[in-house]
Amino acid sequence: MVKPILNRIVCLISLGCLLLLVACGGGGGGTSGGGDIVPGKGPVLAATGPDSFLLFPNPQKQVDGSLEVNSTDYAKAYYEAIDPNNDRDTLAKFKAVNGLGTGSGGGAIEESVIVGDQRDLGYGRKMTARQNADGSLAFFVENYLVGAYGAYSPLNLEAAIVGAKQWHIGTNGIEFSPGPGGTVKFAKFYTFDPITGARQMAGNLDGRGAKAMPTICISCHGGRGDPLTPPDASGKRLFAKVMNTVSQARGDVGAQLHPFEPSSFDFSSLPGFSRALQESKIKTINKMVLCSMNLSEASGFAEDVCRANNRPDNGGLATINEYQGTAATHLKEMYGGDGMPLAATSATDTYVPASWVAAGQSSLYIKTQAQVCRVCHLLRGTGNQSDINFDSFEKFDGYSDRIKTHIIDRGNMPLAKLIYDKYWSTPEINSVMANYLVGKAYADGGQRPGRPIADPGPNRVVKQLTTVLSGAMSLYSSSYQWTIVGGPTGASLTNASSVQPTLTVLAPGSYTVQLITGNGSSVSSASSFTLVVDTSLSYDPVALRFSDIKALLQAGGGHCTTCHQPGGNGAVTPPVWYASYDRAGTGNPLDSTNDHWLYTELKGRINFTDLVASPLLRKPSGNHHNGGLRTGFDTSLAPGDAGRIDYDKFLGWILNGAPEN
């Protein structure tokens, strides 16, 4: 049977299927620029610079324009954190460490399946999963792609079944185990060369260029993309330590394992590879995945015993600062709920959580949320801040502004290219989202990314009568036109058709400036912002430095270090601490080295690709912030108002490049 299948693959390719795969691939030509659109011409993101698929919305943009989460340094620091002795720097060693390939027995369980991943990455996938007697989990997946990247083809599944080496493009590894020298298990991600088996620093998962590990994995597995530390005493930049993790291990980014949904897979009619024959195997693997998910409340069901074992120091339950195992509900639902009584997965296409039903949003959930959002978002969030997991309509609705920004304006969601292409090529999926966004008063909520978007920056207060403006955050734009549309007379613009004009005013006051951008024959909607000029301002925004911002974080009414400190506020511990402590291990938490490490962490909370989305600005303004609105951060007030003075200072510092000294 194997030889005829392989012959069929080769024959079909030689007869022209390769050309069809490229042509039908939704923009794929095997390069990061191939298939990109011009505004208004199609659904695919017009990428500039590093492709944004599989990268975090805040990619840690550096001064030179590079993205830190997409750098070799990022991958090196990650592997040094999770595998300091290189015990897993080849696929063979990864398998040996985890016992993969040794079969079941002695308390271990091992299972393999071969499916077509037609929803996510488009590969034929040959996966082996193992649960060891100590509760650790390990998976390795061989990925097969026949021809060029593009829309899913059943040929990819056939290549995986026969193990056709010429179409084997890479192997991924996932391990759920304790970190070096630790006892708490967490998820770790690897990728290996398909020929040599050597561990790789980057992977090309969608034909649009290689991107760094672990970003291409953890961006959809619920992980965080924090900046690297400055060099330590040995000269190494270290992977960030997420301060609310139980493990307290570098490399533990809070990532989770995905449930496997047979309804999203393609199956073969060949003997042994049908859905019916692999359902029991998939259920075995899903039970392993379930074991990696934390318990948030006591359970009397047998499948949850292993989950409780993950936190024996806390009565089997996750702390409020951890992921609560939200995806477990969906995973169990596939098998009939608690107890998982069904032998095979039931149809889950009609399942809608109660809050979505109550809000009259069942269609939005079934057709859009479940198809393109749930797989990634359900793995995000913690007990004290879970809004981002979208498991209720209220949480989803609370992010409507960012949903519109990422899907309609920026075009960096959905995060995986295959899902992105399906979203924009399937009216049944995107029209429901469009109706929702238009109903939220976003008039352009039904448009597609790629059109010019003017962004003159946020409302602000300045001290000088002369200010340099910037439209650099505008999207898909190559021409700029600025206009003064409100304020005292006598104001003027120099170089009004450039990306950075200069505004000069004759007197203090509130001025409204409008920006319209274009790209070829396409023109953006007008976007305006308010600039308050106050020559009596008690501080000069352009003179602010890190020391000023640090003082605001650590002092004053409602200061951030009430919670963002070691131990948190006694109940809640945030993932980033703004208090002074010995980050760098110098023995003096107040020395210049530790200050520089704090500055680096703080700068990582700024999104230099989308300033208003910066957690440093957005969170204390009351947006999905466990502490609510911070004193001095009321953005409903006008720039310069006393009630938003701290926000204005943070913003002024950021607009000036967030200088350290």
XYZ file of C-alpha atoms in Angstrom:
661
model
C 0.000 0.000 0.000
C 2.841 2.426 0.807
C 4.441 2.398 -2.642
C 1.243 3.193 -4.583
C 0.544 6.164 -2.275
C 4.043 7.536 -2.716
C 3.854 7.040 -6.473
C 0.557 8.922 -6.474
C 2.094 11.875 -4.655
C 5.047 12.065 -7.054
C 2.818 11.580 -10.092
C 0.367 14.273 -9.054
C 3.141 16.738 -8.404
C 4.703 16.061 -11.799
C 1.325 16.539 -13.506
C 0.920 20.045 -12.184
C -0.539 19.786 -8.686
C 2.425 21.761 -7.417
C 1.283 24.693 -9.522
C -2.244 24.293 -8.214
C -1.027 24.267 -4.637
C 0.834 27.503 -5.157
C -2.053 29.127 -6.986
C -4.657 28.121 -4.384
C -2.541 28.924 -1.380
C -4.102 32.198 -0.360
C -1.028 34.257 -1.110
C 1.672 31.670 -0.534
C 4.613 31.655 -2.858
C 7.116 30.394 -0.330
C 8.479 33.832 0.554
C 7.515 36.481 3.064
C 6.613 38.890 0.292
C 4.990 36.527 -2.210
C 1.285 37.062 -2.580
C 1.106 40.260 -0.533
C -1.655 42.633 -1.542
C -2.085 46.270 -2.287
C -4.894 48.004 -0.380
C -8.353 46.894 -1.381
C -7.186 44.059 -3.645
C -7.560 41.029 -1.420
C -7.492 39.436 1.999
C -3.813 38.814 2.666
C -1.796 41.013 5.015
C 0.513 43.418 3.251
C 3.601 42.661 5.296
C 6.382 45.182 5.719
C 9.593 44.009 7.335
C 9.370 40.810 9.357
C 6.087 39.035 8.704
C 3.702 39.443 11.628
C 2.149 35.981 11.521
C 2.991 33.902 14.610
C 4.540 36.925 16.342
C 3.170 38.632 19.430
C 1.152 41.854 18.998
C 3.942 43.452 21.061
C 7.054 42.002 19.377
C 9.510 44.030 21.499
C 10.597 46.393 18.732
C 14.183 47.560 19.205
C 15.826 50.901 18.392
C 17.206 49.501 15.128
C 13.733 48.343 14.070
C 14.374 44.651 14.726
C 11.953 42.556 16.761
C 13.545 40.940 19.792
C 11.060 38.059 20.027
C 12.091 37.179 16.469
C 15.838 37.089 17.070
C 18.454 34.373 17.420
C 19.380 35.819 20.817
C 15.819 35.179 21.982
C 15.947 31.531 20.930
C 19.407 30.998 22.445
C 18.344 32.467 25.778
C 15.215 30.295 25.791
C 17.038 27.034 25.154
C 19.722 27.933 27.703
C 16.948 28.452 30.250
C 15.026 25.210 29.660
C 17.915 22.943 28.623
C 21.154 24.396 30.056
C 23.143 21.191 29.559
C 21.936 20.597 25.990
C 20.373 17.286 26.923
C 17.801 17.885 24.171
C 19.790 19.587 21.420
C 18.973 16.795 18.957
C 15.742 14.961 18.296
C 17.381 11.666 19.285
C 18.400 13.081 22.668
C 14.954 14.653 23.157
C 13.344 11.256 22.581
C 15.796 9.493 24.866
C 15.342 11.929 27.760
C 11.585 11.503 27.574
C 11.461 7.773 26.849
C 9.721 8.337 23.521
C 9.638 5.227 21.374
C 9.927 2.787 24.269
C 6.213 1.952 24.332
C 3.740 1.688 27.180
C 4.253 -0.136 30.435
C 5.565 0.486 33.922
C 3.037 3.246 34.435
C 3.858 4.942 31.121
C 1.448 5.413 28.218
C 2.501 6.015 24.620
C 0.271 6.607 21.606
C 0.644 7.719 17.961
C -1.715 9.187 15.371
C -1.424 10.541 11.830
C -3.823 13.294 10.783
C -4.140 16.187 8.377
C -3.982 19.535 10.182
C -6.346 21.304 7.804
C -7.299 24.185 10.144
C -4.086 25.418 11.751
C -0.834 24.950 9.806
C -1.904 22.781 6.888
C 0.532 19.907 7.405
C 0.218 16.176 7.426
C 1.215 15.408 11.032
C 2.626 12.200 12.455
C 2.516 12.563 16.221
C 3.714 10.426 19.089
C 2.679 11.334 22.634
C 3.959 9.880 25.889
C 2.926 10.166 29.519
C 5.578 8.910 31.892
C 5.013 7.396 35.318
C 6.072 10.655 37.003
C 3.334 12.561 35.171
C 5.645 14.290 32.714
C 4.468 14.506 29.104
C 6.352 14.591 25.819
C 5.245 14.911 22.214
C 7.082 14.919 18.919
C 5.382 15.694 15.632
C 6.776 15.134 12.157
C 5.345 17.714 9.740
C 4.845 16.917 6.049
C 4.143 19.375 3.257
C 3.906 18.342 -0.390
C 4.957 21.144 -2.699
C 4.738 24.771 -1.631
C 3.098 26.375 1.366
C -0.531 27.213 0.790
C -3.993 25.828 1.378
C -4.235 22.397 2.971
C -3.948 19.393 0.625
C -4.749 15.716 1.408
C -1.375 14.954 -0.200
C 0.238 16.243 2.992
C -1.606 13.597 4.999
C -0.608 10.880 2.553
C 3.035 11.977 2.778
C 2.861 11.676 6.574
C 1.364 8.195 6.349
C 4.171 6.897 4.132
C 6.847 8.957 5.865
C 8.001 10.517 2.581
C 11.328 12.069 3.537
C 11.390 14.571 0.693
C 8.214 16.193 2.077
C 9.248 16.083 5.741
C 9.858 19.766 6.537
C 10.540 19.627 10.271
C 9.809 18.056 13.626
C 8.375 19.831 16.651
C 8.800 18.719 20.241
C 6.806 19.676 23.329
C 7.627 18.657 26.859
C 5.586 19.163 30.028
C 8.054 18.503 32.799
C 9.926 20.181 35.681
C 12.476 22.817 34.766
C 16.189 22.470 35.510
C 16.580 21.871 39.238
C 12.853 22.373 39.873
C 9.824 20.272 40.752
C 6.956 22.184 39.119
C 6.077 21.077 35.587
C 5.628 23.558 32.751
C 5.447 23.419 28.954
C 8.603 23.716 26.823
C 8.909 23.892 23.037
C 11.523 22.657 20.552
C 11.949 22.343 16.795
C 14.356 20.003 15.017
C 15.896 19.813 11.548
C 14.105 17.188 9.395
C 17.382 15.767 8.059
C 19.999 16.089 10.794
C 17.681 16.144 13.795
C 19.619 19.091 15.237
C 17.691 21.552 17.371
C 16.908 24.743 15.465
C 16.730 28.361 16.570
C 13.911 29.189 14.169
C 11.224 27.545 12.091
C 9.309 28.414 8.944
C 5.753 27.293 9.676
C 3.881 29.108 6.930
C 6.272 29.769 4.059
C 6.701 33.418 4.962
C 10.176 33.254 6.440
C 11.764 31.599 9.452
C 10.849 33.051 12.829
C 12.527 32.531 16.177
C 11.748 29.948 18.798
C 9.866 29.820 21.054
C 7.792 32.744 19.721
C 6.240 30.807 16.840
C 4.932 28.278 19.383
C 4.109 30.194 22.532
C 2.311 33.036 20.740
C -0.552 30.566 20.209
C 0.048 28.357 23.247
C -0.827 31.013 25.829
C 2.718 32.165 26.575
C 4.216 35.600 27.224
C 6.760 37.442 25.068
C 8.714 39.494 27.603
C 12.091 41.098 26.787
C 15.423 39.487 27.549
C 17.434 40.792 30.488
C 20.575 42.884 29.989
C 23.799 40.818 30.064
C 24.419 39.156 33.421
C 27.801 38.853 35.145
C 28.867 36.229 32.594
C 27.814 38.389 29.662
C 24.693 36.411 28.773
C 21.271 37.928 28.212
C 18.784 35.780 30.075
C 15.256 34.763 29.241
C 12.761 36.709 31.324
C 11.435 35.328 34.587
C 7.645 35.609 34.780
C 7.180 36.559 38.397
C 3.746 35.033 39.020
C 4.640 31.528 37.837
C 4.764 28.828 40.490
C 7.967 27.375 39.035
C 9.837 30.728 39.149
C 11.948 29.278 36.348
C 13.314 31.220 33.412
C 11.677 29.752 30.319
C 8.337 29.182 32.031
C 6.246 31.630 30.022
C 2.889 30.301 31.215
C 2.279 28.389 27.975
C -0.229 25.535 27.796
C -1.001 22.491 25.637
C -3.789 22.498 23.062
C -6.651 19.996 23.085
C -6.862 17.989 19.858
C -10.144 18.446 17.979
C -10.833 15.599 15.516
C -13.505 17.735 13.856
C -10.751 20.070 12.650
C -8.565 17.256 11.237
C -8.519 15.506 7.897
C -8.420 11.716 8.050
C -7.455 9.094 5.499
C -9.634 6.302 4.162
C -6.606 4.022 4.175
C -6.730 1.070 6.589
C -5.683 2.122 10.071
C -5.862 5.876 9.497
C -9.565 6.636 9.429
C -11.168 8.861 12.028
C -13.071 5.917 13.521
C -9.890 3.904 14.026
C -7.911 6.825 15.489
C -10.590 8.318 17.760
C -9.608 6.142 20.724
C -5.952 7.094 20.256
C -6.819 10.779 20.101
C -8.846 10.433 23.283
C -5.843 8.873 25.008
C -3.705 11.810 23.893
C -6.365 14.318 24.946
C -6.394 12.769 28.414
C -2.664 13.421 28.547
C -3.236 17.040 27.511
C -5.918 17.325 30.191
C -3.370 16.205 32.784
C -1.275 19.285 31.976
C -4.169 21.660 32.702
C -4.493 23.124 36.170
C -7.543 22.551 38.343
C -9.268 25.666 39.640
C -11.702 23.841 41.929
C -11.912 20.406 43.505
C -13.051 17.570 41.249
C -14.243 14.058 41.971
C -13.711 12.801 38.430
C -11.046 10.233 37.634
C -9.611 12.124 34.658
C -8.758 15.040 36.968
C -6.608 13.153 39.464
C -3.478 13.776 37.405
C -4.350 17.474 37.196
C -4.452 17.763 40.976
C -1.005 16.162 41.138
C 0.427 19.221 39.364
C -0.115 21.337 42.487
C 0.266 19.043 45.522
C 1.518 22.032 47.541
C -1.800 23.852 47.110
C -4.334 21.111 47.702
C -4.260 20.183 44.042
C -5.595 23.555 42.918
C -3.992 26.299 40.864
C -3.196 29.546 42.604
C -5.075 32.666 41.548
C -1.962 33.832 39.695
C -1.936 30.827 37.350
C -3.821 29.678 34.296
C -6.993 28.050 35.585
C -7.227 25.224 33.038
C -10.018 27.001 31.158
C -9.648 24.858 28.023
C -10.395 21.735 30.062
C -14.116 22.501 29.881
C -14.025 22.493 26.092
C -11.842 19.387 26.000
C -14.244 17.471 28.242
C -17.246 18.760 26.317
C -15.953 16.907 23.250
C -16.371 13.648 25.196
C -19.686 14.378 26.901
C -18.509 16.534 29.810
C -17.257 15.490 33.244
C -16.282 11.844 33.355
C -15.666 11.958 29.573
C -18.203 9.155 28.960
C -18.047 9.191 25.153
C -15.568 6.929 23.389
C -15.313 9.313 20.441
C -15.632 13.063 20.160
C -19.133 14.355 19.696
C -20.028 17.111 17.279
C -18.940 20.303 19.026
C -19.955 22.719 16.284
C -23.187 23.547 18.091
C -21.704 23.983 21.584
C -22.095 27.566 22.855
C -21.189 28.724 26.397
C -24.114 30.055 28.404
C -22.956 33.694 28.456
C -22.815 33.821 24.644
C -26.327 32.363 24.450
C -27.634 34.886 26.984
C -26.111 37.755 24.999
C -27.748 36.540 21.767
C -24.304 35.904 20.267
C -24.468 32.176 19.518
C -23.804 32.746 15.823
C -20.734 34.883 16.552
C -19.405 32.145 18.842
C -20.037 29.206 16.508
C -19.006 30.823 13.239
C -16.140 33.056 14.343
C -14.949 32.642 17.922
C -14.868 28.827 17.775
C -13.341 28.790 14.289
C -10.558 31.355 14.491
C -10.166 32.738 18.046
C -10.762 29.999 20.596
C -7.788 27.772 19.832
C -5.298 30.406 21.035
C -7.272 32.614 23.396
C -8.658 29.790 25.524
C -5.098 29.068 26.701
C -4.487 32.601 27.967
C -5.171 34.448 31.216
C -4.818 33.756 34.935
C -7.239 33.484 37.828
C -6.879 37.144 38.745
C -7.017 38.388 35.145
C -8.743 36.027 32.734
C -10.455 38.438 30.329
C -8.184 37.545 27.427
C -9.402 33.923 27.326
C -12.732 34.987 25.729
C -14.598 32.091 27.375
C -17.512 34.431 28.104
C -19.081 36.963 25.776
C -18.459 39.718 28.328
C -14.710 39.090 28.145
C -14.740 39.044 24.346
C -16.866 42.187 24.198
C -14.493 43.971 26.579
C -11.763 43.686 23.941
C -13.878 44.925 21.016
C -11.581 47.898 20.405
C -8.501 45.700 20.170
C -10.327 43.056 18.126
C -11.199 45.719 15.592
C -7.630 47.063 15.611
C -5.931 43.685 15.162
C -8.296 42.084 12.640
C -9.599 45.000 10.596
C -6.833 47.616 10.790
C -3.483 45.976 11.505
C -4.211 42.559 9.991
C -2.124 40.616 12.522
C -5.026 38.500 13.741
C -5.885 35.671 13.264
C -2.289 34.914 14.116
C -1.726 31.813 11.953
C -1.747 32.403 8.211
C -3.921 29.411 7.266
C -6.625 30.528 9.702
C -6.180 34.123 8.549
C -6.750 33.114 4.933
C -9.754 30.996 5.858
C -11.224 33.876 7.839
C -11.054 36.305 4.919
C -12.053 33.773 2.249
C -15.132 32.560 4.153
C -17.984 35.108 4.311
C -19.841 32.911 6.796
C -16.973 33.530 9.252
C -15.955 37.149 8.620
C -19.427 38.600 8.011
C -20.594 37.717 11.527
C -17.602 39.503 13.009
C -18.220 42.463 10.694
C -21.826 42.728 11.885
C -20.687 42.609 15.507
C -18.066 45.348 15.018
C -20.400 47.606 13.061
C -22.902 47.123 15.879
C -20.201 48.379 18.270
C -20.165 51.648 16.272
C -17.052 50.817 14.227
C -18.281 52.003 10.823
C -15.344 50.329 9.052
C -15.730 47.061 10.974
C -16.478 45.176 7.770
C -13.376 46.336 5.897
C -10.241 44.327 5.248
C -6.677 45.077 6.338
C -4.372 46.623 3.796
C -6.128 49.966 3.386
C -4.320 53.084 4.669
C -4.965 53.854 8.336
C -3.940 57.297 9.594
C -2.518 57.375 13.124
C -1.346 60.785 14.348
C -0.715 59.434 17.852
C -2.628 59.862 21.112
C -3.942 63.041 22.745
C -1.159 64.689 24.757
C 0.069 67.763 26.612
C 3.318 69.604 25.808
C 5.164 72.561 27.312
C 6.826 74.171 24.298
C 5.172 76.212 21.576
C 6.875 74.088 18.919
C 6.234 70.341 18.648
C 7.346 67.699 16.149
C 4.435 65.422 15.249
C 4.671 61.887 13.861
C 2.461 59.727 11.689
C 4.953 56.841 11.738
C 2.456 54.475 13.355
C 0.054 54.885 10.432
C -0.592 51.627 8.607
C -0.139 50.804 4.910
C 0.617 54.455 4.186
C 3.129 56.165 1.928
C 1.745 59.722 1.796
C 0.698 62.079 4.586
C -1.334 65.265 4.838
C -1.673 67.143 8.122
C -4.156 69.941 8.827
C -4.922 72.140 11.846
C -8.687 71.923 12.309
C -9.209 73.557 15.703
C -7.651 75.835 18.308
C -6.467 79.431 18.718
C -5.477 81.305 15.587
C -1.911 81.691 14.443
C -0.885 78.006 14.537
C 1.072 76.702 11.557
C 2.484 73.440 10.199
C 5.869 73.070 8.539
C 6.293 70.150 6.077
C 2.607 69.289 6.375
C 2.875 66.566 3.726
C 5.655 64.656 5.516
C 5.473 61.890 8.084
C 6.980 64.214 10.724
C 5.795 67.821 10.387
C 6.417 70.566 12.937
C 3.525 72.348 14.653
C 4.195 75.901 15.854
C 1.651 77.834 17.922
C 1.660 81.430 19.160
C -0.070 80.860 22.480
C -1.043 78.129 24.926
C -4.330 76.354 24.283
C -5.972 73.207 22.977
C -5.336 72.406 19.307
C -6.887 69.733 17.092
C -4.719 68.341 14.313
C -5.947 66.009 11.584
C -4.023 63.447 9.539
C -5.048 61.778 6.275
C -2.720 59.207 4.725
C -2.680 57.450 1.383
C -1.186 54.591 -0.566
C -1.468 54.890 -4.319
C -5.084 55.688 -5.126
C -6.329 54.619 -1.684
C -6.910 57.291 0.946
C -7.488 56.829 4.673
C -10.270 58.235 6.759
C -9.317 61.391 8.619
C -7.917 60.854 12.115
C -7.403 63.679 14.566
C -5.868 64.182 17.993
C -5.815 66.886 20.636
C -2.593 68.648 21.568
C -2.763 70.789 24.680
C 0.027 73.393 24.860
C 0.637 74.496 28.459
C 3.751 76.634 28.935
C 3.144 76.693 32.708
C 3.282 72.906 32.969
C 5.112 71.899 36.161
C 7.333 69.463 34.238
C 8.678 69.192 30.714
C 7.566 65.932 28.996
C 10.636 65.826 26.741
C 12.930 66.065 29.778
C 11.438 63.022 31.557
C 13.775 60.102 32.158
C 13.514 56.601 33.597
C 14.233 57.868 37.121
C 11.113 60.066 36.931
C 8.964 57.163 35.764
C 10.407 54.837 38.395
C 9.463 57.351 41.082
C 5.885 57.460 39.775
C 5.682 53.669 39.792
C 6.952 53.343 43.338
C 5.470 56.345 45.147
C 2.351 58.447 45.453
C -1.308 57.588 45.907
C -2.370 54.374 44.202
C 1.185 53.590 43.137
C 1.899 50.467 41.094
C 4.097 48.714 43.639
C 1.083 48.154 45.861
C 0.731 44.986 43.756
C 3.755 44.899 41.431
C 6.211 43.809 44.118
C 7.546 40.570 45.603
C 4.586 38.779 47.137
C 2.134 41.074 45.380
C -0.535 42.613 47.585
C -0.925 39.481 49.672
C -3.556 37.976 47.393
C -2.575 38.819 43.813
C 0.927 38.651 42.340
C 1.395 40.308 38.919
C 3.790 38.821 36.317
C 6.048 41.914 36.305
C 7.323 43.695 39.426
C 8.126 47.400 39.452
C 9.547 47.428 42.955
C 13.313 47.508 43.449
C 14.720 44.068 44.221
C 17.907 42.212 43.355
C 17.036 41.289 39.758
C 20.624 40.990 38.607
C 22.030 39.198 41.666
C 24.454 41.954 42.600
C 23.504 41.951 46.270
C 22.255 45.544 46.123
C 18.716 46.028 44.733
C 19.244 49.787 44.492
C 22.474 49.824 42.477
C 22.743 51.016 38.869
C 22.820 47.466 37.488
C 19.485 46.554 39.040
C 18.058 49.887 37.934
C 19.098 49.076 34.353
C 17.425 45.667 34.601
C 14.233 47.313 35.854
C 14.398 49.822 32.998
C 14.681 46.949 30.508
C 11.647 45.194 31.979
C 9.684 48.428 32.019
C 10.537 49.221 28.413
C 9.247 45.766 27.513
C 5.824 46.972 28.635
C 5.833 49.545 25.822
C 4.549 48.521 22.402
C 6.546 50.668 20.008
C 4.493 49.373 17.069
C 1.184 50.493 18.645
C 1.768 52.926 21.521
C -1.767 53.142 22.901
C -1.770 49.346 23.279
C 1.257 49.453 25.597
C 0.428 47.659 28.871
C 2.311 50.418 30.705
C -0.342 52.875 29.486
C -3.397 50.720 28.952
C -3.448 48.626 32.122
C -3.396 51.353 34.810
C -5.978 53.256 32.742
C -8.413 50.566 33.855
C -8.300 48.334 30.791
C -8.383 44.712 32.033
C -6.347 45.724 35.042
C -6.894 43.773 38.233
C -6.306 46.899 40.307
C -8.767 48.959 38.273
C -8.088 52.609 37.412
C -4.811 53.854 38.866
C -4.695 57.333 40.389
C -3.587 59.861 37.774
C -4.545 57.657 34.800
C -8.082 58.782 33.965
C -7.901 59.065 30.176
C -11.504 60.244 29.971
C -10.124 63.647 31.018
C -8.399 66.159 28.742
C -4.607 66.126 28.420
C -3.067 68.239 31.159
C -5.918 67.608 33.590
C -4.740 66.768 37.117
C -6.685 63.506 37.055
C -4.487 62.105 34.277
C -1.184 63.717 35.181
C 0.684 60.434 35.626
C -0.649 59.077 32.331
C 0.528 62.249 30.607
C 3.983 61.857 32.120
C 4.261 58.197 31.084
C 3.047 59.095 27.585
C 5.404 62.058 27.253
C 8.340 59.846 28.212
C 7.319 57.173 25.726
C 6.752 59.638 22.870
C 10.303 60.862 23.465
C 11.642 57.304 23.006
C 11.513 56.272 26.683
C 15.095 57.411 27.434
C 16.937 55.843 30.345
C 19.314 58.709 31.141
